[in-house]
């Protein structure tokens, strides 16, 4: 009897526990649902002049229609907050150095790096300088953001998971979001200068000129001067630097890992335009695919806006917005002009070496003389710990940064008062390419390659965003500036910006490589140009389209994954793997067999040959540059030869062709022995876990790892907050850039005035909420390269915002 009673109570306890678990899960599910955006119905909204309609299609893409631009700005803020507030919060905190308030001490190193720039103080100052009309429009957007956040029945789910609160949005926060893009697009220039400075200090002038070529044979520039017409390559010096060939990480028994094993060229983005003289419709075609780090939700939010224009008609804008940023279309079309961006990689940051003298305590020597830096104490809030006091020393040229035992002033264009403004909004009203180019030159955004086309068929290029007016020649300015070398002191006047309008071949393309070979190149400088292979392939692909080009054919050019850059490296590896090299080396024989048979000339997911050829190139980098890489990263973890120049493969290729004895590392009997060591290094890296070489396909390495930031902090949530682990075709140095968490953040192709024909792709979907019907909507199409219409489709959900009165 007692046993039965005990069993009965045990079953009841288990049943009760099960009920509690079910109730807890139900409560969690209901709480999560309460943080979903409102899609239907009506809401009263203070400050609206008239009703606004937010009509979403099946993928969650809204058409926001209102009776004034201010009302549409309010509704844009409302939608952004309801779908993306946590993402917006991360962007402002990234720029301001306030992530530790959410994530605790682990975020302190990143916060300290950001606090050095004091962007929150700069944002407050920039806000006070805004034009009254621009400020009013921004304030309407901010009101919409805070009302959208307040209209959620529960705070966004990320705050529930992190146990934090959502802080209201301020107008200055929207400017911080623009500075977050400065950080993403330009902050690496400091590491570039450190890397180049190390190379200068450890090489002769002749060696340095050879190791850091200013052009490459791949360059294809907008002034129609391909690389063959560029200045010829400098001679190979008679001796190599002492560090050359001192490979790091090669100790016996040590796990082999190539420097390029996880490398996807973080220099990315393509934009291009086809003139009306070559398009099927007579209107220009503009295309853009910005390459960025990928996570959930996507950085971009697709939408269309409709409101009255000053002439009494209706203006419709279509494209992508950046949640949190001032309420404009970042890339898209206004019905008369379409525009697109790629990062310019202009030289926009100088590290100015600061002198010290024990007889002048507390002072630093700048090019203009001795100064006593101003010290600002930044208070960093830390979740679960006491705030940290972080002192920032600031000179007249910028904040002081220590690296490698030296002090530098960080003189960055992002610190200039003109770095951020709201003039991008004026592109909404541009009626021609020439008008758009002029507006781009005064835009307060990180300096971008701006490509535009209009409904009349004109196309043009210029730089959008501030550029420095330099007196120091561009090549010299790409190194840390030693005592006596001047840095820039003013911005380049807009009328001096380089431009290209209606080129004779009817096309324009940029892909982060050198834009100009002749006049104008010195105005831009080289802040880390891509080697140029991607843009050459892009330009050749456009030229192959001929005439009668439609939007669909233009869209497909960005999906080109032909391995034109890696193919010569495959050829070199095959040449090295002759019969003598294969004798007694079955793994080398397998390597050669796979190079021959598992190669389709593309970075395709099934290709083992592509991965091996690419790995061979990177293994040569390790064997020749490994010592420099280790030494540079000891001074700064983000530095290294690759940061110093993207053209290192050109250097290695010249050496393999010429085979000079003075540049052969002493560990090798001849250059073929070095090449075989590179092959063996790839084999060791790919088979060290017992994997067969034949299973090392490109897709196995290039597998999407796109996830929500919260899942990075809480890995158990990755299953629910991650995208599918798709194997992705494409790689660096080809138009279809793709990596596990870096690649084409959107693909957009449109003819202004013919937006109904426009095409689009975007990873991740419109919402980052796992219970939203728009979570990952459209992601499968992006992974497969299947475009969807640019404009929102048939309305599935309609929300009306009505004036409070």
PDB file of N, CA and C in Angstrom, residues 113-189:
ATOM      1  N   UNK A 113      37.856  50.993 -27.419  1.00  0.00           N
ATOM      2  CA  UNK A 113      38.309  51.390 -28.748  1.00  0.00           C
ATOM      3  C   UNK A 113      37.401  52.452 -29.349  1.00  0.00           C
ATOM      4  N   UNK A 114      36.097  52.337 -29.090  1.00  0.00           N
ATOM      5  CA  UNK A 114      35.150  53.310 -29.651  1.00  0.00           C
ATOM      6  C   UNK A 114      35.153  54.624 -28.868  1.00  0.00           C
ATOM      7  N   UNK A 115      35.300  54.545 -27.556  1.00  0.00           N
ATOM      8  CA  UNK A 115      35.296  55.764 -26.746  1.00  0.00           C
ATOM      9  C   UNK A 115      36.459  56.690 -27.114  1.00  0.00           C
ATOM     10  N   UNK A 116      37.506  56.117 -27.679  1.00  0.00           N
ATOM     11  CA  UNK A 116      38.632  56.930 -28.102  1.00  0.00           C
ATOM     12  C   UNK A 116      38.176  58.071 -29.016  1.00  0.00           C
ATOM     13  N   UNK A 117      37.115  57.837 -29.781  1.00  0.00           N
ATOM     14  CA  UNK A 117      36.659  58.821 -30.772  1.00  0.00           C
ATOM     15  C   UNK A 117      35.567  59.752 -30.244  1.00  0.00           C
ATOM     16  N   UNK A 118      35.008  59.461 -29.096  1.00  0.00           N
ATOM     17  CA  UNK A 118      34.021  60.323 -28.438  1.00  0.00           C
ATOM     18  C   UNK A 118      32.897  60.727 -29.414  1.00  0.00           C
ATOM     19  N   UNK A 119      32.347  59.721 -30.084  1.00  0.00           N
ATOM     20  CA  UNK A 119      31.343  60.014 -31.098  1.00  0.00           C
ATOM     21  C   UNK A 119      30.028  60.519 -30.499  1.00  0.00           C
ATOM     22  N   UNK A 120      29.711  60.162 -29.265  1.00  0.00           N
ATOM     23  CA  UNK A 120      28.458  60.701 -28.700  1.00  0.00           C
ATOM     24  C   UNK A 120      28.564  62.207 -28.526  1.00  0.00           C
ATOM     25  N   UNK A 121      29.686  62.697 -28.054  1.00  0.00           N
ATOM     26  CA  UNK A 121      29.857  64.145 -27.945  1.00  0.00           C
ATOM     27  C   UNK A 121      29.831  64.798 -29.327  1.00  0.00           C
ATOM     28  N   UNK A 122      30.424  64.148 -30.310  1.00  0.00           N
ATOM     29  CA  UNK A 122      30.411  64.696 -31.667  1.00  0.00           C
ATOM     30  C   UNK A 122      28.993  64.695 -32.237  1.00  0.00           C
ATOM     31  N   UNK A 123      28.207  63.680 -31.890  1.00  0.00           N
ATOM     32  CA  UNK A 123      26.829  63.621 -32.380  1.00  0.00           C
ATOM     33  C   UNK A 123      25.991  64.768 -31.814  1.00  0.00           C
ATOM     34  N   UNK A 124      26.161  65.063 -30.545  1.00  0.00           N
ATOM     35  CA  UNK A 124      25.424  66.173 -29.945  1.00  0.00           C
ATOM     36  C   UNK A 124      25.800  67.491 -30.614  1.00  0.00           C
ATOM     37  N   UNK A 125      27.088  67.670 -30.917  1.00  0.00           N
ATOM     38  CA  UNK A 125      27.519  68.897 -31.585  1.00  0.00           C
ATOM     39  C   UNK A 125      26.987  68.960 -33.008  1.00  0.00           C
ATOM     40  N   UNK A 126      26.999  67.830 -33.723  1.00  0.00           N
ATOM     41  CA  UNK A 126      26.496  67.806 -35.104  1.00  0.00           C
ATOM     42  C   UNK A 126      24.997  68.093 -35.141  1.00  0.00           C
ATOM     43  N   UNK A 127      24.275  67.600 -34.152  1.00  0.00           N
ATOM     44  CA  UNK A 127      22.831  67.836 -34.099  1.00  0.00           C
ATOM     45  C   UNK A 127      22.532  69.327 -34.014  1.00  0.00           C
ATOM     46  N   UNK A 128      23.321  70.049 -33.245  1.00  0.00           N
ATOM     47  CA  UNK A 128      23.092  71.490 -33.093  1.00  0.00           C
ATOM     48  C   UNK A 128      23.362  72.244 -34.383  1.00  0.00           C
ATOM     49  N   UNK A 129      24.136  71.660 -35.301  1.00  0.00           N
ATOM     50  CA  UNK A 129      24.463  72.335 -36.556  1.00  0.00           C
ATOM     51  C   UNK A 129      23.478  72.050 -37.676  1.00  0.00           C
ATOM     52  N   UNK A 130      22.519  71.164 -37.476  1.00  0.00           N
ATOM     53  CA  UNK A 130      21.615  70.787 -38.553  1.00  0.00           C
ATOM     54  C   UNK A 130      20.735  71.944 -38.978  1.00  0.00           C
ATOM     55  N   UNK A 131      20.412  71.946 -40.259  1.00  0.00           N
ATOM     56  CA  UNK A 131      19.417  72.881 -40.784  1.00  0.00           C
ATOM     57  C   UNK A 131      18.086  72.631 -40.076  1.00  0.00           C
ATOM     58  N   UNK A 132      17.321  73.723 -39.864  1.00  0.00           N
ATOM     59  CA  UNK A 132      16.073  73.620 -39.096  1.00  0.00           C
ATOM     60  C   UNK A 132      15.100  72.631 -39.720  1.00  0.00           C
ATOM     61  N   UNK A 133      14.983  72.622 -41.061  1.00  0.00           N
ATOM     62  CA  UNK A 133      14.046  71.708 -41.713  1.00  0.00           C
ATOM     63  C   UNK A 133      14.520  70.261 -41.585  1.00  0.00           C
ATOM     64  N   UNK A 134      15.829  70.066 -41.717  1.00  0.00           N
ATOM     65  CA  UNK A 134      16.355  68.711 -41.564  1.00  0.00           C
ATOM     66  C   UNK A 134      16.165  68.215 -40.126  1.00  0.00           C
ATOM     67  N   UNK A 135      16.419  69.097 -39.182  1.00  0.00           N
ATOM     68  CA  UNK A 135      16.259  68.733 -37.767  1.00  0.00           C
ATOM     69  C   UNK A 135      14.805  68.373 -37.475  1.00  0.00           C
ATOM     70  N   UNK A 136      13.862  69.134 -38.046  1.00  0.00           N
ATOM     71  CA  UNK A 136      12.443  68.861 -37.809  1.00  0.00           C
ATOM     72  C   UNK A 136      12.051  67.495 -38.364  1.00  0.00           C
ATOM     73  N   UNK A 137      12.566  67.166 -39.560  1.00  0.00           N
ATOM     74  CA  UNK A 137      12.243  65.863 -40.148  1.00  0.00           C
ATOM     75  C   UNK A 137      12.847  64.741 -39.308  1.00  0.00           C
ATOM     76  N   UNK A 138      14.059  64.943 -38.837  1.00  0.00           N
ATOM     77  CA  UNK A 138      14.692  63.935 -37.983  1.00  0.00           C
ATOM     78  C   UNK A 138      13.914  63.753 -36.684  1.00  0.00           C
ATOM     79  N   UNK A 139      13.427  64.844 -36.113  1.00  0.00           N
ATOM     80  CA  UNK A 139      12.665  64.739 -34.866  1.00  0.00           C
ATOM     81  C   UNK A 139      11.352  63.995 -35.086  1.00  0.00           C
ATOM     82  N   UNK A 140      10.746  64.133 -36.262  1.00  0.00           N
ATOM     83  CA  UNK A 140       9.527  63.369 -36.549  1.00  0.00           C
ATOM     84  C   UNK A 140       9.846  61.877 -36.627  1.00  0.00           C
ATOM     85  N   UNK A 141      10.985  61.554 -37.238  1.00  0.00           N
ATOM     86  CA  UNK A 141      11.410  60.151 -37.286  1.00  0.00           C
ATOM     87  C   UNK A 141      11.626  59.620 -35.870  1.00  0.00           C
ATOM     88  N   UNK A 142      12.300  60.396 -35.027  1.00  0.00           N
ATOM     89  CA  UNK A 142      12.583  59.969 -33.652  1.00  0.00           C
ATOM     90  C   UNK A 142      11.278  59.755 -32.886  1.00  0.00           C
ATOM     91  N   UNK A 143      10.317  60.652 -33.077  1.00  0.00           N
ATOM     92  CA  UNK A 143       9.017  60.480 -32.419  1.00  0.00           C
ATOM     93  C   UNK A 143       8.363  59.179 -32.856  1.00  0.00           C
ATOM     94  N   UNK A 144       8.472  58.867 -34.146  1.00  0.00           N
ATOM     95  CA  UNK A 144       7.919  57.609 -34.641  1.00  0.00           C
ATOM     96  C   UNK A 144       8.612  56.401 -34.035  1.00  0.00           C
ATOM     97  N   UNK A 145       9.942  56.490 -33.885  1.00  0.00           N
ATOM     98  CA  UNK A 145      10.693  55.386 -33.278  1.00  0.00           C
ATOM     99  C   UNK A 145      10.197  55.132 -31.860  1.00  0.00           C
ATOM    100  N   UNK A 146      10.104  56.179 -31.057  1.00  0.00           N
ATOM    101  CA  UNK A 146       9.725  55.994 -29.652  1.00  0.00           C
ATOM    102  C   UNK A 146       8.269  55.569 -29.512  1.00  0.00           C
ATOM    103  N   UNK A 147       7.399  56.071 -30.392  1.00  0.00           N
ATOM    104  CA  UNK A 147       6.005  55.621 -30.340  1.00  0.00           C
ATOM    105  C   UNK A 147       5.880  54.172 -30.808  1.00  0.00           C
ATOM    106  N   UNK A 148       6.676  53.797 -31.814  1.00  0.00           N
ATOM    107  CA  UNK A 148       6.658  52.405 -32.272  1.00  0.00           C
ATOM    108  C   UNK A 148       7.149  51.462 -31.196  1.00  0.00           C
ATOM    109  N   UNK A 149       8.192  51.859 -30.475  1.00  0.00           N
ATOM    110  CA  UNK A 149       8.696  51.052 -29.375  1.00  0.00           C
ATOM    111  C   UNK A 149       7.652  50.947 -28.266  1.00  0.00           C
ATOM    112  N   UNK A 150       7.041  52.076 -27.945  1.00  0.00           N
ATOM    113  CA  UNK A 150       6.034  52.080 -26.884  1.00  0.00           C
ATOM    114  C   UNK A 150       4.781  51.314 -27.242  1.00  0.00           C
ATOM    115  N   UNK A 151       4.494  51.170 -28.527  1.00  0.00           N
ATOM    116  CA  UNK A 151       3.281  50.466 -28.953  1.00  0.00           C
ATOM    117  C   UNK A 151       3.423  48.949 -28.870  1.00  0.00           C
ATOM    118  N   UNK A 152       4.641  48.447 -28.726  1.00  0.00           N
ATOM    119  CA  UNK A 152       4.808  47.003 -28.542  1.00  0.00           C
ATOM    120  C   UNK A 152       4.217  46.594 -27.193  1.00  0.00           C
ATOM    121  N   UNK A 153       3.573  45.451 -27.152  1.00  0.00           N
ATOM    122  CA  UNK A 153       2.959  44.997 -25.903  1.00  0.00           C
ATOM    123  C   UNK A 153       3.986  44.450 -24.917  1.00  0.00           C
ATOM    124  N   UNK A 154       5.190  44.206 -25.382  1.00  0.00           N
ATOM    125  CA  UNK A 154       6.301  43.816 -24.522  1.00  0.00           C
ATOM    126  C   UNK A 154       7.568  44.350 -25.163  1.00  0.00           C
ATOM    127  N   UNK A 155       8.574  44.619 -24.361  1.00  0.00           N
ATOM    128  CA  UNK A 155       9.831  45.114 -24.920  1.00  0.00           C
ATOM    129  C   UNK A 155      10.401  44.092 -25.894  1.00  0.00           C
ATOM    130  N   UNK A 156      11.200  44.524 -26.876  1.00  0.00           N
ATOM    131  CA  UNK A 156      11.776  43.580 -27.838  1.00  0.00           C
ATOM    132  C   UNK A 156      12.435  42.392 -27.136  1.00  0.00           C
ATOM    133  N   UNK A 157      12.287  41.221 -27.727  1.00  0.00           N
ATOM    134  CA  UNK A 157      12.646  39.982 -27.040  1.00  0.00           C
ATOM    135  C   UNK A 157      14.110  39.940 -26.641  1.00  0.00           C
ATOM    136  N   UNK A 158      14.974  40.659 -27.370  1.00  0.00           N
ATOM    137  CA  UNK A 158      16.396  40.632 -27.031  1.00  0.00           C
ATOM    138  C   UNK A 158      16.646  41.191 -25.628  1.00  0.00           C
ATOM    139  N   UNK A 159      15.850  42.179 -25.228  1.00  0.00           N
ATOM    140  CA  UNK A 159      16.028  42.758 -23.893  1.00  0.00           C
ATOM    141  C   UNK A 159      15.529  41.791 -22.809  1.00  0.00           C
ATOM    142  N   UNK A 160      14.532  41.005 -23.151  1.00  0.00           N
ATOM    143  CA  UNK A 160      14.069  39.982 -22.211  1.00  0.00           C
ATOM    144  C   UNK A 160      15.154  38.935 -21.987  1.00  0.00           C
ATOM    145  N   UNK A 161      15.826  38.554 -23.075  1.00  0.00           N
ATOM    146  CA  UNK A 161      16.854  37.519 -22.965  1.00  0.00           C
ATOM    147  C   UNK A 161      18.105  38.033 -22.250  1.00  0.00           C
ATOM    148  N   UNK A 162      18.424  39.303 -22.430  1.00  0.00           N
ATOM    149  CA  UNK A 162      19.627  39.854 -21.811  1.00  0.00           C
ATOM    150  C   UNK A 162      19.344  40.489 -20.462  1.00  0.00           C
ATOM    151  N   UNK A 163      18.065  40.564 -20.072  1.00  0.00           N
ATOM    152  CA  UNK A 163      17.715  41.156 -18.788  1.00  0.00           C
ATOM    153  C   UNK A 163      18.023  42.634 -18.703  1.00  0.00           C
ATOM    154  N   UNK A 164      17.847  43.346 -19.815  1.00  0.00           N
ATOM    155  CA  UNK A 164      18.124  44.775 -19.863  1.00  0.00           C
ATOM    156  C   UNK A 164      16.887  45.522 -20.348  1.00  0.00           C
ATOM    157  N   UNK A 165      16.975  46.834 -20.322  1.00  0.00           N
ATOM    158  CA  UNK A 165      15.866  47.676 -20.733  1.00  0.00           C
ATOM    159  C   UNK A 165      16.205  48.410 -22.033  1.00  0.00           C
ATOM    160  N   UNK A 166      15.174  48.720 -22.788  1.00  0.00           N
ATOM    161  CA  UNK A 166      15.349  49.493 -24.014  1.00  0.00           C
ATOM    162  C   UNK A 166      15.328  50.983 -23.671  1.00  0.00           C
ATOM    163  N   UNK A 167      16.367  51.677 -24.050  1.00  0.00           N
ATOM    164  CA  UNK A 167      16.483  53.099 -23.764  1.00  0.00           C
ATOM    165  C   UNK A 167      15.839  53.894 -24.890  1.00  0.00           C
ATOM    166  N   UNK A 168      15.066  54.950 -24.607  1.00  0.00           N
ATOM    167  CA  UNK A 168      14.418  55.723 -25.676  1.00  0.00           C
ATOM    168  C   UNK A 168      15.427  56.241 -26.697  1.00  0.00           C
ATOM    169  N   UNK A 169      14.923  56.484 -27.890  1.00  0.00           N
ATOM    170  CA  UNK A 169      15.749  56.970 -28.996  1.00  0.00           C
ATOM    171  C   UNK A 169      15.844  58.490 -28.943  1.00  0.00           C
ATOM    172  N   UNK A 170      17.020  59.008 -29.300  1.00  0.00           N
ATOM    173  CA  UNK A 170      17.243  60.444 -29.384  1.00  0.00           C
ATOM    174  C   UNK A 170      17.696  60.796 -30.796  1.00  0.00           C
ATOM    175  N   UNK A 171      17.527  62.062 -31.163  1.00  0.00           N
ATOM    176  CA  UNK A 171      17.943  62.491 -32.500  1.00  0.00           C
ATOM    177  C   UNK A 171      19.438  62.257 -32.700  1.00  0.00           C
ATOM    178  N   UNK A 172      20.234  62.516 -31.662  1.00  0.00           N
ATOM    179  CA  UNK A 172      21.679  62.303 -31.792  1.00  0.00           C
ATOM    180  C   UNK A 172      22.005  60.839 -32.053  1.00  0.00           C
ATOM    181  N   UNK A 173      21.158  59.917 -31.605  1.00  0.00           N
ATOM    182  CA  UNK A 173      21.401  58.488 -31.842  1.00  0.00           C
ATOM    183  C   UNK A 173      21.388  58.164 -33.332  1.00  0.00           C
ATOM    184  N   UNK A 174      20.533  58.856 -34.080  1.00  0.00           N
ATOM    185  CA  UNK A 174      20.483  58.607 -35.524  1.00  0.00           C
ATOM    186  C   UNK A 174      21.787  59.022 -36.192  1.00  0.00           C
ATOM    187  N   UNK A 175      22.418  60.062 -35.684  1.00  0.00           N
ATOM    188  CA  UNK A 175      23.713  60.453 -36.221  1.00  0.00           C
ATOM    189  C   UNK A 175      24.786  59.444 -35.820  1.00  0.00           C
ATOM    190  N   UNK A 176      24.659  58.881 -34.628  1.00  0.00           N
ATOM    191  CA  UNK A 176      25.595  57.837 -34.208  1.00  0.00           C
ATOM    192  C   UNK A 176      25.535  56.622 -35.132  1.00  0.00           C
ATOM    193  N   UNK A 177      24.351  56.323 -35.653  1.00  0.00           N
ATOM    194  CA  UNK A 177      24.228  55.195 -36.576  1.00  0.00           C
ATOM    195  C   UNK A 177      25.074  55.436 -37.824  1.00  0.00           C
ATOM    196  N   UNK A 178      25.120  56.683 -38.298  1.00  0.00           N
ATOM    197  CA  UNK A 178      25.976  57.006 -39.446  1.00  0.00           C
ATOM    198  C   UNK A 178      27.442  56.812 -39.057  1.00  0.00           C
ATOM    199  N   UNK A 179      27.816  57.213 -37.837  1.00  0.00           N
ATOM    200  CA  UNK A 179      29.193  56.995 -37.399  1.00  0.00           C
ATOM    201  C   UNK A 179      29.506  55.513 -37.239  1.00  0.00           C
ATOM    202  N   UNK A 180      28.506  54.709 -36.929  1.00  0.00           N
ATOM    203  CA  UNK A 180      28.736  53.266 -36.887  1.00  0.00           C
ATOM    204  C   UNK A 180      29.169  52.754 -38.260  1.00  0.00           C
ATOM    205  N   UNK A 181      28.634  53.363 -39.316  1.00  0.00           N
ATOM    206  CA  UNK A 181      29.051  52.981 -40.663  1.00  0.00           C
ATOM    207  C   UNK A 181      30.467  53.479 -40.966  1.00  0.00           C
ATOM    208  N   UNK A 182      30.840  54.647 -40.448  1.00  0.00           N
ATOM    209  CA  UNK A 182      32.236  55.081 -40.571  1.00  0.00           C
ATOM    210  C   UNK A 182      33.164  54.024 -39.964  1.00  0.00           C
ATOM    211  N   UNK A 183      32.791  53.533 -38.782  1.00  0.00           N
ATOM    212  CA  UNK A 183      33.617  52.517 -38.114  1.00  0.00           C
ATOM    213  C   UNK A 183      33.714  51.262 -38.973  1.00  0.00           C
ATOM    214  N   UNK A 184      32.589  50.823 -39.501  1.00  0.00           N
ATOM    215  CA  UNK A 184      32.560  49.594 -40.286  1.00  0.00           C
ATOM    216  C   UNK A 184      33.388  49.734 -41.559  1.00  0.00           C
ATOM    217  N   UNK A 185      33.342  50.908 -42.185  1.00  0.00           N
ATOM    218  CA  UNK A 185      33.914  51.080 -43.515  1.00  0.00           C
ATOM    219  C   UNK A 185      35.316  51.679 -43.519  1.00  0.00           C
ATOM    220  N   UNK A 186      35.712  52.361 -42.436  1.00  0.00           N
ATOM    221  CA  UNK A 186      36.985  53.079 -42.490  1.00  0.00           C
ATOM    222  C   UNK A 186      37.928  52.787 -41.331  1.00  0.00           C
ATOM    223  N   UNK A 187      37.445  52.214 -40.254  1.00  0.00           N
ATOM    224  CA  UNK A 187      38.260  52.082 -39.052  1.00  0.00           C
ATOM    225  C   UNK A 187      39.504  51.221 -39.279  1.00  0.00           C
ATOM    226  N   UNK A 188      39.472  50.312 -40.248  1.00  0.00           N
ATOM    227  CA  UNK A 188      40.616  49.437 -40.515  1.00  0.00           C
ATOM    228  C   UNK A 188      41.797  50.190 -41.112  1.00  0.00           C
ATOM    229  N   UNK A 189      41.603  51.438 -41.507  1.00  0.00           N
ATOM    230  CA  UNK A 189      42.708  52.182 -42.099  1.00  0.00           C
ATOM    231  C   UNK A 189      43.825  52.433 -41.097  1.00  0.00           C
TER     232      UNK A 189
END
